PDB file of C-alpha atoms in Angstrom:
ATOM      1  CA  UNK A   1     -11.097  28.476 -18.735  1.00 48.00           C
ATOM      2  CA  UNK A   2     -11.291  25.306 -16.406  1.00 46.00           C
ATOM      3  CA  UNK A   3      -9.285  23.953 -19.733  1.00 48.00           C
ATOM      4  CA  UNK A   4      -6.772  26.102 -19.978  1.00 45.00           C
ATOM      5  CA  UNK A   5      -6.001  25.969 -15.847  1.00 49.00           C
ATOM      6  CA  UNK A   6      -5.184  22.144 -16.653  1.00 46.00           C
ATOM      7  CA  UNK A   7      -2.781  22.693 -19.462  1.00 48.00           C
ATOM      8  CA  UNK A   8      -0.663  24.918 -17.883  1.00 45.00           C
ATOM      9  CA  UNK A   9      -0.607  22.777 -15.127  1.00 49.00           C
ATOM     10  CA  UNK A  10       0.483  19.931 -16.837  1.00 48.00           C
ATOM     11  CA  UNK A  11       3.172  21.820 -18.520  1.00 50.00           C
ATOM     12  CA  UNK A  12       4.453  23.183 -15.526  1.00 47.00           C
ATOM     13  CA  UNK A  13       4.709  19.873 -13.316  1.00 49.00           C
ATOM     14  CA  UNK A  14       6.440  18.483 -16.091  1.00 50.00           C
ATOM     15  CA  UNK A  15      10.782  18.937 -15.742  1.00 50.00           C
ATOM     16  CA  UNK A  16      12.905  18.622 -18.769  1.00 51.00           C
ATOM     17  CA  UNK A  17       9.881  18.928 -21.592  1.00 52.00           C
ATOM     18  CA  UNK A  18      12.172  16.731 -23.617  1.00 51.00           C
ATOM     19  CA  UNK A  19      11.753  12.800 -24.504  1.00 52.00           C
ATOM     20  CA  UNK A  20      13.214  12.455 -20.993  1.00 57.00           C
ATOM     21  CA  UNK A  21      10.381  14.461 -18.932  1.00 63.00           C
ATOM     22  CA  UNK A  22       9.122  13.333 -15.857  1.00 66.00           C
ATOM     23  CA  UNK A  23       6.699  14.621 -13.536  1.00 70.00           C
ATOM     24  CA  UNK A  24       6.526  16.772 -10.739  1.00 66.00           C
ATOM     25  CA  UNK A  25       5.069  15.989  -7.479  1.00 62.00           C
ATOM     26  CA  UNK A  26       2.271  18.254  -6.885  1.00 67.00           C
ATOM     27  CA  UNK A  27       2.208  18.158  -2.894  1.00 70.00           C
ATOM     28  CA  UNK A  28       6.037  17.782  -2.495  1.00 67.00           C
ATOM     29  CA  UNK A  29       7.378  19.811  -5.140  1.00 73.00           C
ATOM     30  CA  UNK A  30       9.808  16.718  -6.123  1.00 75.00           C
ATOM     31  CA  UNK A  31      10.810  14.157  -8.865  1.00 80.00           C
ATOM     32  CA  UNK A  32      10.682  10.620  -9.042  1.00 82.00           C
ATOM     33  CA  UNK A  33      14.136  10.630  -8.661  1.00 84.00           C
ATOM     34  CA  UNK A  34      14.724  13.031  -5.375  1.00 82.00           C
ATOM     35  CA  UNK A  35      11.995  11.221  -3.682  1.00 80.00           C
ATOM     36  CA  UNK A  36      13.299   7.979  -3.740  1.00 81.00           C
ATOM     37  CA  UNK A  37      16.695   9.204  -2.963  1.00 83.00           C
ATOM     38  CA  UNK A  38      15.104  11.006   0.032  1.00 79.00           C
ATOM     39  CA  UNK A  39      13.183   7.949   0.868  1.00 78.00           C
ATOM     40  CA  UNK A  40      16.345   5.776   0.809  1.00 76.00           C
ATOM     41  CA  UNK A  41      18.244   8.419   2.948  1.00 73.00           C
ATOM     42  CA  UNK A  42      15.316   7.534   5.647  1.00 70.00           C
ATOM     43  CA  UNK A  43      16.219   4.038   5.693  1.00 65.00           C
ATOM     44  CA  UNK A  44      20.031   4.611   6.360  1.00 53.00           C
ATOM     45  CA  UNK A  45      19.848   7.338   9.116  1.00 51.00           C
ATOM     46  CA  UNK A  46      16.444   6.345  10.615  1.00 48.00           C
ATOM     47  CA  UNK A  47      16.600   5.785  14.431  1.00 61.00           C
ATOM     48  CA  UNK A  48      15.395   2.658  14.079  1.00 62.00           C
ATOM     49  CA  UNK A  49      18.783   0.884  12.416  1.00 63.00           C
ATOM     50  CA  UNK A  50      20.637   2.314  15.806  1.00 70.00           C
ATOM     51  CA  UNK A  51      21.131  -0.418  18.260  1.00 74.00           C
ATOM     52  CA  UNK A  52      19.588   0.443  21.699  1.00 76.00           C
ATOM     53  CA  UNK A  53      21.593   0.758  24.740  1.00 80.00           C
ATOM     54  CA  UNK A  54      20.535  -1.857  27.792  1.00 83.00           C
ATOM     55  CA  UNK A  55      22.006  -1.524  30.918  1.00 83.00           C
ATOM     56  CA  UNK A  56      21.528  -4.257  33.215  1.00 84.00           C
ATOM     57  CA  UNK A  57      19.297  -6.232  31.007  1.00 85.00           C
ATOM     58  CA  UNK A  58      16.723  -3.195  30.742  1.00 82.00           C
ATOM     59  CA  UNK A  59      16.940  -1.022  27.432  1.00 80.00           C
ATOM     60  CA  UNK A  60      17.103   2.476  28.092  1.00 82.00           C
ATOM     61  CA  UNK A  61      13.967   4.892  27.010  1.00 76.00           C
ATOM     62  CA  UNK A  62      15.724   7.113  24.038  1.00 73.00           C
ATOM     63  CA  UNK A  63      13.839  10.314  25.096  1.00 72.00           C
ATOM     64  CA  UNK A  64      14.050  10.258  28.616  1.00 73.00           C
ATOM     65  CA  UNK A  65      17.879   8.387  28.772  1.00 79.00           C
ATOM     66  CA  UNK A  66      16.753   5.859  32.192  1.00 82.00           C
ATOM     67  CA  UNK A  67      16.397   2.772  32.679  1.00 84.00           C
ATOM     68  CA  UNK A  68      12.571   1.351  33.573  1.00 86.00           C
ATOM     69  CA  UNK A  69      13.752   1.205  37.526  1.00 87.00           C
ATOM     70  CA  UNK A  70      14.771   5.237  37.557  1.00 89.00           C
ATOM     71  CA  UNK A  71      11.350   5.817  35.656  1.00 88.00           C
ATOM     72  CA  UNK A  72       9.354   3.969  37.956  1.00 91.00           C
ATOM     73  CA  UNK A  73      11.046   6.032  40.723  1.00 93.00           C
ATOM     74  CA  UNK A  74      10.434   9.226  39.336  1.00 92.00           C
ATOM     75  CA  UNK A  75       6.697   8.175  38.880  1.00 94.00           C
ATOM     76  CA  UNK A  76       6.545   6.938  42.272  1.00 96.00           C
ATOM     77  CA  UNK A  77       8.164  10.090  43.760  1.00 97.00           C
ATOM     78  CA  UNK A  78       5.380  12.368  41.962  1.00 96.00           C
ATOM     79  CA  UNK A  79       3.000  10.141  43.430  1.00 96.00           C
ATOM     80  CA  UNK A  80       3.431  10.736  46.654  1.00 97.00           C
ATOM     81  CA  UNK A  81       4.188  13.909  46.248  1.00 97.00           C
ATOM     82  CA  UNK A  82       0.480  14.405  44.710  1.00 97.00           C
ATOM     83  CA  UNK A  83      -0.678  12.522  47.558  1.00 97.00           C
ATOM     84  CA  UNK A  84       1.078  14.622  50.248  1.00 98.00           C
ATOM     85  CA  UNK A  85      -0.645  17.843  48.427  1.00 98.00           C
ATOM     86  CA  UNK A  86      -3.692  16.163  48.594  1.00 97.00           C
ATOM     87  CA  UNK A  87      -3.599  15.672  52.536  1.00 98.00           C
ATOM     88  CA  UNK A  88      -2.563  19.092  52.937  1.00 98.00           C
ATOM     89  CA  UNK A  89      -5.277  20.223  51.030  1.00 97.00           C
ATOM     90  CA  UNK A  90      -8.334  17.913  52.903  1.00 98.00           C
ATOM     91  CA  UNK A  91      -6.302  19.730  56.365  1.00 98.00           C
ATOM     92  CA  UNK A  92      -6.375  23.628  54.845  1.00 98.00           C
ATOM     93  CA  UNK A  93     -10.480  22.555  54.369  1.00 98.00           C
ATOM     94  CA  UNK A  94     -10.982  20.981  57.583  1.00 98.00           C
ATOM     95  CA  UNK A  95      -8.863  24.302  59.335  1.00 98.00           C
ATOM     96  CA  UNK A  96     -11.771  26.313  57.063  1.00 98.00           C
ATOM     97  CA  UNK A  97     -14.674  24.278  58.017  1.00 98.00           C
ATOM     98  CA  UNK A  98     -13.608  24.374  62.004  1.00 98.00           C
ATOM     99  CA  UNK A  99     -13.321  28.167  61.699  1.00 97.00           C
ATOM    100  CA  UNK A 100     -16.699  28.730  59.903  1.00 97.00           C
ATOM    101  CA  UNK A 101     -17.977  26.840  62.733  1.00 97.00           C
ATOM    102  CA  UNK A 102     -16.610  28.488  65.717  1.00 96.00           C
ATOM    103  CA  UNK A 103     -17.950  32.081  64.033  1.00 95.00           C
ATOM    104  CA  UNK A 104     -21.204  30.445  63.802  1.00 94.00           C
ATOM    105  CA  UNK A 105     -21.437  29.419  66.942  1.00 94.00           C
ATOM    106  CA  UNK A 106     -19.769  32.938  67.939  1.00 93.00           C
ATOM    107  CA  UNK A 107     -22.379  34.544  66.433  1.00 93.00           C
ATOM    108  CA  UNK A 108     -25.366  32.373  68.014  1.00 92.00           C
ATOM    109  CA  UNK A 109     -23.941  32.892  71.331  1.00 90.00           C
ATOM    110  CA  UNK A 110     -24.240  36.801  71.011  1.00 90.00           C
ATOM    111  CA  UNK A 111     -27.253  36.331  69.635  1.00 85.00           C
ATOM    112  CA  UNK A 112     -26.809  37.441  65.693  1.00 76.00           C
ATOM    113  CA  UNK A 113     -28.359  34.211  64.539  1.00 68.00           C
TER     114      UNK A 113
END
């Protein structure tokens, strides 16, 4: 059976069953021939040939479209900003810490404790 599985295989990844046959990628479901053309049609249009842009002697990121200065910005901005939530986080658990405090001592000085 195992045998027989093969053989049609073979037959089947096999185009034009002729003295000119060639074989059929399994995986990509292509000739020789349209894989190298797709391969060459890589080369051409790849990103990579395009030139990249630099304005004021720094080349600009292709994803984000900035310079390294206006990246560095932005990074610094959401720094502080993280830092400023930070603070105001440490001052909401001080606030809760002082009032925990002040019922504990509340409640000492009328004697539930």
């Amino acid at each position: 059976m195992v045998h027989l599985i093969l053989a049609v295989l073979v037959c089947l990844s096999t185009v034009n069953a002729g003295p000119l046959a060639q074989n059929i990628s399994p995986i990509l479901n292509t000739n020789p021939e349209q894989t190298l053309f797709y391969q060459q049609a890589q080369l051409e249009t790849s990103p990579a040939n395009f030139p990249q842009p630099v304005i004021n002697g720094e080349p600009v990121a292709p994803v984000l479209n900035t310079i390294p200065a206006q990246t560095r910005a932005v990074e610094n901005h959401q720094l502080i900003a993280a830092q400023q939530q930070l603070e105001q986080l440490k001052a909401q658990q001080l606030i809760q810490i002082q009032q925990q405090q002040q019922e504990i001592e509340a409640a000492r000085h009328f004697g539930r404790l």
